Tab-separated table of C-alpha atoms in Angstrom:
chain	number	residue	atom	x	y	z
A	937	MET	CA	17.319	-14.888	1.172
A	938	PHE	CA	15.112	-14.977	-1.904
A	939	SER	CA	14.452	-18.749	-1.877
A	940	PHE	CA	11.196	-18.285	0.037
A	941	TRP	CA	9.836	-16.143	-2.783
A	942	LYS	CA	10.548	-18.438	-5.727
A	943	GLY	CA	7.003	-19.753	-5.681
A	944	ILE	CA	5.594	-16.283	-5.186
A	945	GLN	CA	7.390	-14.911	-8.238
A	946	SER	CA	5.634	-17.339	-10.553
A	947	ARG	CA	2.322	-17.238	-8.710
A	948	PHE	CA	1.928	-13.589	-7.822
A	949	GLY	CA	4.626	-11.900	-9.913
A	950	MET	CA	6.445	-10.514	-6.854
A	951	LYS	CA	9.859	-10.752	-5.226
A	952	LYS	CA	10.823	-10.555	-1.589
A	953	ILE	CA	13.053	-7.555	-0.995
A	954	SER	CA	13.026	-7.120	2.782
A	955	THR	CA	13.470	-9.648	5.586
A	956	ALA	CA	12.547	-13.129	4.332
A	957	HIS	CA	11.020	-15.823	6.495
A	958	HIS	CA	11.398	-19.376	5.223
A	959	GLN	CA	7.920	-20.790	5.585
A	960	ASP	CA	5.346	-21.841	3.031
A	961	PHE	CA	3.200	-19.075	1.643
A	962	PRO	CA	-0.502	-20.026	1.224
A	963	SER	CA	-0.743	-22.296	-1.783
A	964	GLU	CA	-4.472	-22.286	-2.440
A	965	SER	CA	-5.512	-20.750	-5.736
A	966	PRO	CA	-8.224	-18.060	-5.697
A	967	GLU	CA	-10.736	-20.348	-7.394
A	968	ASN	CA	-10.143	-23.142	-4.867
A	969	ALA	CA	-9.797	-20.973	-1.768
A	970	PRO	CA	-12.457	-21.421	0.899
A	971	GLN	CA	-15.017	-18.647	1.193
A	972	VAL	CA	-14.286	-16.445	4.183
A	973	SER	CA	-16.539	-14.103	6.114
A	974	TYR	CA	-14.829	-11.217	7.809
A	975	ASP	CA	-15.272	-7.677	8.982
A	976	VAL	CA	-12.702	-5.043	8.151
A	977	VAL	CA	-11.360	-2.502	10.620
A	978	ALA	CA	-9.027	0.047	9.056
A	979	SER	CA	-7.203	3.180	10.147
A	980	PHE	CA	-5.066	5.624	8.205
A	981	LEU	CA	-2.926	8.284	9.857
A	982	SER	CA	-0.626	10.793	8.171
A	983	ASP	CA	1.905	13.009	9.923
A	984	VAL	CA	4.076	15.798	8.542
A	985	GLY	CA	7.060	14.482	10.501
A	986	CYS	CA	9.689	16.504	12.317
A	987	HIS	CA	11.363	18.488	9.540
A	988	ARG	CA	8.939	19.156	6.665
A	989	ALA	CA	6.666	22.202	6.453
A	990	ILE	CA	4.106	20.515	4.151
A	991	ASN	CA	2.639	17.031	4.231
A	992	GLU	CA	2.896	15.680	0.685
A	993	ASP	CA	1.478	12.259	1.654
A	994	ASN	CA	-2.140	11.186	1.305
A	995	GLY	CA	-4.138	8.107	2.292
A	996	ARG	CA	-7.720	6.961	1.932
A	997	TYR	CA	-10.047	4.039	2.744
A	998	ILE	CA	-13.320	3.628	0.830
A	999	LYS	CA	-16.146	1.197	1.576
A	1000	PRO	CA	-19.141	1.622	-0.791
A	1001	ASN	CA	-22.535	1.957	0.855
A	1002	ASP	CA	-24.194	0.173	-2.059
A	1003	PRO	CA	-24.090	-3.613	-1.359
A	1004	GLU	CA	-24.012	-4.402	-5.085
A	1005	MET	CA	-21.046	-2.102	-5.630
A	1006	LEU	CA	-19.338	-3.492	-2.529
A	1007	ALA	CA	-19.693	-7.031	-3.903
A	1008	LYS	CA	-18.497	-6.023	-7.367
A	1009	LYS	CA	-15.587	-3.747	-6.485
A	1010	GLY	CA	-14.924	-4.317	-2.782
A	1011	MET	CA	-13.072	-1.946	-0.442
A	1012	LEU	CA	-10.250	0.283	-1.658
A	1013	PHE	CA	-7.192	1.364	0.351
A	1014	LEU	CA	-4.657	3.874	-0.980
A	1015	VAL	CA	-1.394	5.547	-0.003
A	1016	ALA	CA	0.373	8.182	-2.108
A	1017	ASP	CA	3.644	10.012	-1.423
A	1018	GLY	CA	4.052	13.159	-3.516
A	1019	MET	CA	7.159	14.909	-4.732
A	1020	GLY	CA	7.803	18.229	-6.433
A	1021	GLY	CA	8.722	21.830	-5.732
A	1022	HIS	CA	6.456	24.314	-3.961
A	1023	SER	CA	3.112	22.556	-3.463
A	1024	GLY	CA	3.635	20.090	-6.313
A	1025	GLY	CA	3.951	16.945	-4.225
A	1026	GLU	CA	0.866	17.755	-2.206
A	1027	VAL	CA	-1.133	18.385	-5.389
A	1028	ALA	CA	0.119	15.206	-7.060
A	1029	SER	CA	-0.691	12.885	-4.155
A	1030	ARG	CA	-4.119	14.465	-3.669
A	1031	LEU	CA	-4.916	14.083	-7.373
A	1032	ALA	CA	-3.783	10.467	-7.316
A	1033	ILE	CA	-6.063	9.598	-4.399
A	1034	GLU	CA	-9.053	11.484	-5.798
A	1035	VAL	CA	-8.782	10.208	-9.375
A	1036	VAL	CA	-8.077	6.585	-8.460
A	1037	SER	CA	-10.925	6.551	-5.926
A	1038	ARG	CA	-13.441	7.980	-8.379
A	1039	PHE	CA	-12.355	6.188	-11.530
A	1040	TYR	CA	-12.046	2.778	-9.885
A	1041	TYR	CA	-15.685	2.719	-8.830
A	1042	GLU	CA	-17.020	4.427	-11.953
A	1043	LYS	CA	-15.279	2.144	-14.429
A	1044	ASN	CA	-17.524	-0.694	-15.638
A	1045	ALA	CA	-14.851	-3.383	-15.605
A	1046	ASP	CA	-13.603	-6.184	-13.400
A	1047	ALA	CA	-11.806	-5.051	-10.248
A	1048	GLN	CA	-8.263	-5.727	-11.477
A	1049	SER	CA	-8.722	-3.943	-14.803
A	1050	ALA	CA	-10.556	-1.065	-13.148
A	1051	LEU	CA	-7.764	-0.600	-10.610
A	1052	GLU	CA	-5.005	-0.583	-13.229
A	1053	ASN	CA	-6.958	1.807	-15.446
A	1054	ALA	CA	-7.718	4.088	-12.500
A	1055	ILE	CA	-4.024	4.481	-11.736
A	1056	LEU	CA	-3.246	5.160	-15.396
A	1057	GLU	CA	-6.024	7.754	-15.405
A	1058	ALA	CA	-4.445	9.389	-12.360
A	1059	ASN	CA	-1.100	9.465	-14.143
A	1060	SER	CA	-2.651	11.345	-17.069
A	1061	ALA	CA	-4.420	13.796	-14.763
A	1062	ILE	CA	-1.226	14.611	-12.855
A	1063	TYR	CA	0.882	14.903	-16.004
A	1064	LEU	CA	-1.621	17.263	-17.656
A	1065	GLU	CA	-2.005	19.379	-14.521
A	1066	ALA	CA	1.773	19.827	-14.329
A	1067	ALA	CA	1.867	20.833	-17.995
A	1068	ARG	CA	-0.792	23.498	-17.386
A	1069	ASP	CA	0.844	25.103	-14.349
A	1070	PRO	CA	4.572	26.015	-14.442
A	1071	ASN	CA	4.658	25.968	-10.622
A	1072	LEU	CA	3.785	22.268	-10.700
A	1073	LEU	CA	6.253	21.236	-13.373
A	1074	GLY	CA	8.013	18.013	-12.427
A	1075	MET	CA	5.555	16.964	-9.749
A	1076	GLY	CA	4.792	13.298	-9.249
A	1077	THR	CA	3.684	10.783	-6.681
A	1078	THR	CA	3.901	7.162	-5.667
A	1079	CYS	CA	0.666	5.207	-5.400
A	1080	THR	CA	0.042	1.887	-3.679
A	1081	ALA	CA	-3.453	0.434	-3.815
A	1082	LEU	CA	-5.091	-2.562	-2.141
A	1083	VAL	CA	-8.566	-3.918	-2.875
A	1084	LEU	CA	-10.366	-6.479	-0.703
A	1085	GLN	CA	-13.173	-8.166	-2.588
A	1086	ASN	CA	-15.069	-11.419	-2.012
A	1087	GLY	CA	-12.346	-13.206	-0.078
A	1088	SER	CA	-9.441	-12.051	-2.209
A	1089	ALA	CA	-6.986	-9.164	-2.373
A	1090	ILE	CA	-5.622	-7.424	-5.447
A	1091	SER	CA	-3.046	-4.674	-5.665
A	1092	ALA	CA	-1.572	-2.119	-8.042
A	1093	HIS	CA	1.559	-0.143	-7.344
A	1094	ILE	CA	4.007	2.429	-8.645
A	1095	GLY	CA	6.927	4.037	-6.813
A	1096	ASP	CA	8.336	3.154	-3.404
A	1097	SER	CA	5.399	3.282	-1.026
A	1098	ARG	CA	4.754	-0.227	0.268
A	1099	LEU	CA	2.156	-2.866	1.014
A	1100	TYR	CA	2.866	-5.546	3.637
A	1101	LEU	CA	0.888	-8.591	4.756
A	1102	ILE	CA	1.057	-9.806	8.366
A	1103	ARG	CA	-0.080	-13.430	8.580
A	1104	ASP	CA	0.519	-16.201	11.141
A	1105	GLY	CA	3.040	-14.088	13.038
A	1106	GLU	CA	5.147	-13.245	9.976
A	1107	ILE	CA	5.450	-10.114	7.821
A	1108	TYR	CA	5.695	-10.196	4.031
A	1109	LEU	CA	6.528	-7.365	1.664
A	1110	MET	CA	3.947	-7.568	-1.116
A	1111	THR	CA	5.299	-4.827	-3.379
A	1112	GLU	CA	8.683	-4.171	-4.927
A	1113	ASP	CA	10.135	-0.667	-4.678
A	1114	HIS	CA	10.646	1.037	-8.024
A	1115	SER	CA	13.844	2.630	-6.784
A	1116	ALA	CA	17.478	2.836	-7.826
A	1117	VAL	CA	18.746	0.962	-4.767
A	1118	MET	CA	16.257	-1.887	-5.139
A	1119	GLN	CA	17.359	-2.257	-8.727
A	1120	MET	CA	20.897	-2.661	-7.379
A	1121	VAL	CA	19.643	-5.212	-4.823
A	1122	ARG	CA	18.075	-7.274	-7.600
A	1123	ARG	CA	21.362	-7.183	-9.523
A	1124	GLY	CA	23.298	-8.273	-6.457
A	1125	VAL	CA	25.253	-5.016	-6.226
A	1126	LEU	CA	23.822	-4.146	-2.795
A	1127	SER	CA	22.461	-6.165	0.099
A	1128	VAL	CA	19.104	-5.212	1.611
A	1129	SER	CA	20.834	-3.829	4.709
A	1130	GLN	CA	23.169	-1.747	2.543
A	1131	ALA	CA	20.220	-0.445	0.567
A	1132	ARG	CA	18.621	0.906	3.749
A	1133	GLN	CA	21.671	3.121	4.365
A	1134	HIS	CA	22.422	4.085	0.765
A	1135	PRO	CA	22.445	7.866	0.080
A	1136	GLU	CA	20.222	7.361	-2.990
A	1137	LYS	CA	17.697	5.101	-1.264
A	1138	ASN	CA	14.839	7.501	-2.031
A	1139	VAL	CA	15.583	7.949	-5.729
A	1140	ILE	CA	12.626	6.329	-7.471
A	1141	LEU	CA	12.477	5.093	-11.050
A	1142	ARG	CA	8.719	5.242	-11.577
A	1143	ALA	CA	6.124	7.751	-10.397
A	1144	LEU	CA	2.676	8.913	-11.434
A	1145	GLY	CA	2.836	12.127	-13.459
A	1146	SER	CA	6.495	11.850	-14.410
A	1147	HIS	CA	5.759	10.656	-17.962
A	1148	PRO	CA	2.644	10.555	-20.159
A	1149	ILE	CA	2.697	6.738	-20.015
A	1150	VAL	CA	3.816	4.673	-17.021
A	1151	GLU	CA	4.014	0.988	-16.139
A	1152	VAL	CA	1.894	-0.138	-13.190
A	1153	ALA	CA	2.984	-3.198	-11.199
A	1154	THR	CA	0.248	-5.709	-10.328
A	1155	TRP	CA	-0.015	-9.253	-9.019
A	1156	THR	CA	-0.564	-11.920	-11.639
A	1157	HIS	CA	-3.381	-13.469	-9.549
A	1158	PRO	CA	-5.624	-12.347	-6.687
A	1159	LEU	CA	-4.382	-13.325	-3.238
A	1160	PRO	CA	-6.858	-15.400	-1.168
A	1161	VAL	CA	-7.221	-13.754	2.242
A	1162	ARG	CA	-7.821	-15.279	5.677
A	1163	VAL	CA	-9.482	-14.134	8.858
A	1164	GLY	CA	-6.702	-12.712	10.981
A	1165	ASP	CA	-4.782	-11.234	8.057
A	1166	LYS	CA	-3.544	-7.691	8.534
A	1167	PHE	CA	-2.271	-5.383	5.820
A	1168	LEU	CA	0.016	-2.387	6.198
A	1169	LEU	CA	0.241	0.388	3.611
A	1170	CYS	CA	2.902	3.013	4.230
A	1171	SER	CA	5.127	5.685	2.747
A	1172	ASP	CA	8.913	5.576	2.964
A	1173	GLY	CA	8.789	7.953	5.909
A	1174	LEU	CA	7.882	4.900	7.975
A	1175	TYR	CA	9.963	2.022	6.649
A	1176	ASP	CA	13.131	4.112	6.276
A	1177	LEU	CA	13.221	4.396	10.075
A	1178	VAL	CA	11.262	1.386	11.346
A	1179	GLU	CA	12.300	-2.223	10.775
A	1180	ASP	CA	9.890	-4.829	9.380
A	1181	GLY	CA	9.889	-6.744	12.669
A	1182	GLU	CA	8.952	-3.616	14.589
A	1183	MET	CA	6.064	-2.981	12.216
A	1184	LYS	CA	4.857	-6.542	12.670
A	1185	THR	CA	4.966	-6.330	16.470
A	1186	ALA	CA	3.132	-2.997	16.582
A	1187	ILE	CA	0.364	-4.268	14.312
A	1188	ILE	CA	-0.071	-7.626	16.076
A	1189	GLU	CA	-0.150	-6.092	19.550
A	1190	ASN	CA	-2.436	-3.121	18.880
A	1191	SER	CA	-5.722	-2.130	17.296
A	1192	PRO	CA	-5.350	-0.646	13.794
A	1193	TYR	CA	-5.634	2.925	15.061
A	1194	SER	CA	-3.245	2.402	17.949
A	1195	ALA	CA	-0.783	0.620	15.660
A	1196	CYS	CA	-0.765	3.638	13.342
A	1197	GLU	CA	-0.052	5.901	16.310
A	1198	VAL	CA	2.702	3.656	17.646
A	1199	LEU	CA	4.447	3.404	14.280
A	1200	ILE	CA	4.302	7.122	13.553
A	1201	ASP	CA	5.586	7.945	17.033
A	1202	LEU	CA	8.438	5.470	16.557
A	1203	ALA	CA	9.461	7.004	13.215
A	1204	LYS	CA	9.331	10.515	14.700
A	1205	SER	CA	11.404	9.452	17.710
A	1206	ARG	CA	14.127	8.443	15.233
A	1207	GLY	CA	14.162	11.750	13.414
A	1208	GLY	CA	10.945	11.863	11.376
A	1209	TYR	CA	12.873	13.232	8.406
A	1210	ASP	CA	10.014	12.753	5.956
A	1211	ASN	CA	6.221	12.758	6.001
A	1212	ILE	CA	4.879	9.537	7.499
A	1213	THR	CA	1.675	7.828	6.376
A	1214	VAL	CA	0.470	4.527	7.800
A	1215	GLY	CA	-2.636	2.503	6.996
A	1216	VAL	CA	-3.477	-0.694	8.893
A	1217	VAL	CA	-6.239	-3.011	7.665
A	1218	SER	CA	-7.392	-5.900	9.852
A	1219	LEU	CA	-9.656	-8.790	8.796
A	1220	MET	CA	-11.684	-9.873	11.812
A	1221	ALA	CA	-13.888	-12.938	12.243
A	1222	ARG	CA	-17.638	-12.388	12.242
A	1223	GLU	CA	-19.468	-13.459	15.364
A	1224	ASN	CA	-21.901	-16.316	14.630
A	1225	GLY	CA	-21.315	-15.715	10.948
A	1226	GLU	CA	-22.999	-12.312	11.135
A	1227	SER	CA	-21.404	-9.009	10.257
A	1228	ARG	CA	-20.853	-6.713	13.193
A	1229	GLU	CA	-21.795	-3.098	12.675
A	1230	VAL	CA	-18.610	-1.175	13.367
A	1231	LYS	CA	-19.401	2.251	14.744
A	1232	PRO	CA	-17.866	5.185	12.843
A	1233	THR	CA	-15.122	5.922	15.347
A	1234	ARG	CA	-11.573	7.076	14.729
A	1235	GLU	CA	-10.839	3.480	13.730
A	1236	THR	CA	-12.310	4.112	10.287
A	1237	GLU	CA	-11.562	7.776	9.785
A	1238	VAL	CA	-8.963	9.089	7.368
A	1239	LEU	CA	-6.854	11.571	9.295
A	1240	GLN	CA	-4.370	13.857	7.570
């Protein structure tokens, strides 16, 4: 099932872990990709689920008001899934979102370097905060980030929250879980279907705040985007209970906000054992080449 991703591994430094579809992935390089004009509609919803008392997930979407900053750094989309006793997970995920958001736009560096450094800065902040407060000892969080900038996408990732791309009626997993079961999948010990049912499926190998220094996964090159592309960022509370094909259908058939609602409702109908965070980002064609002013409705709000 990994044959589809052989070209992706060398080009984008990624492997396909979930359902593979054997069709050609876009082959244009970022420097040769055609310039695209698009508007972005994005929605993020987070739900505590059916069994947890506290929501330890966080999500955020940032579009700079400054046109120069928007051109230089683009739009930032984040999902973080915290872990830790008492309020530790909630604190860790909130710190991750706040530090990455601030540091990414403050750092005077190219977008890829700024994103990696922002996540490393968040790791330090979480680690130091846990060291200062005994109640937060051992807290950590996943963090999955997407940036859309000048016709390309970049990403940085740690943990087992996920980023998907929906393109031309197919769904692609664009991140690799840093988890014990996915390590076993890579070694051929488990199949993907077995991994979904494994009792240790949520044991992660990397998290922000767990160590003073962490390794952040990134793509080796920016991904050229197309009008019609849709991205999904989510915590494991969604994909543990909802299949890739169901995610794809919900996102294709609904607006970003409605898709978030549909997916969260589906996960809760199947038990909602964990917090559930869903972010859907849609690239829409501009009418007559002009940007449409999207009114600040619930489509672009961050709801938690």
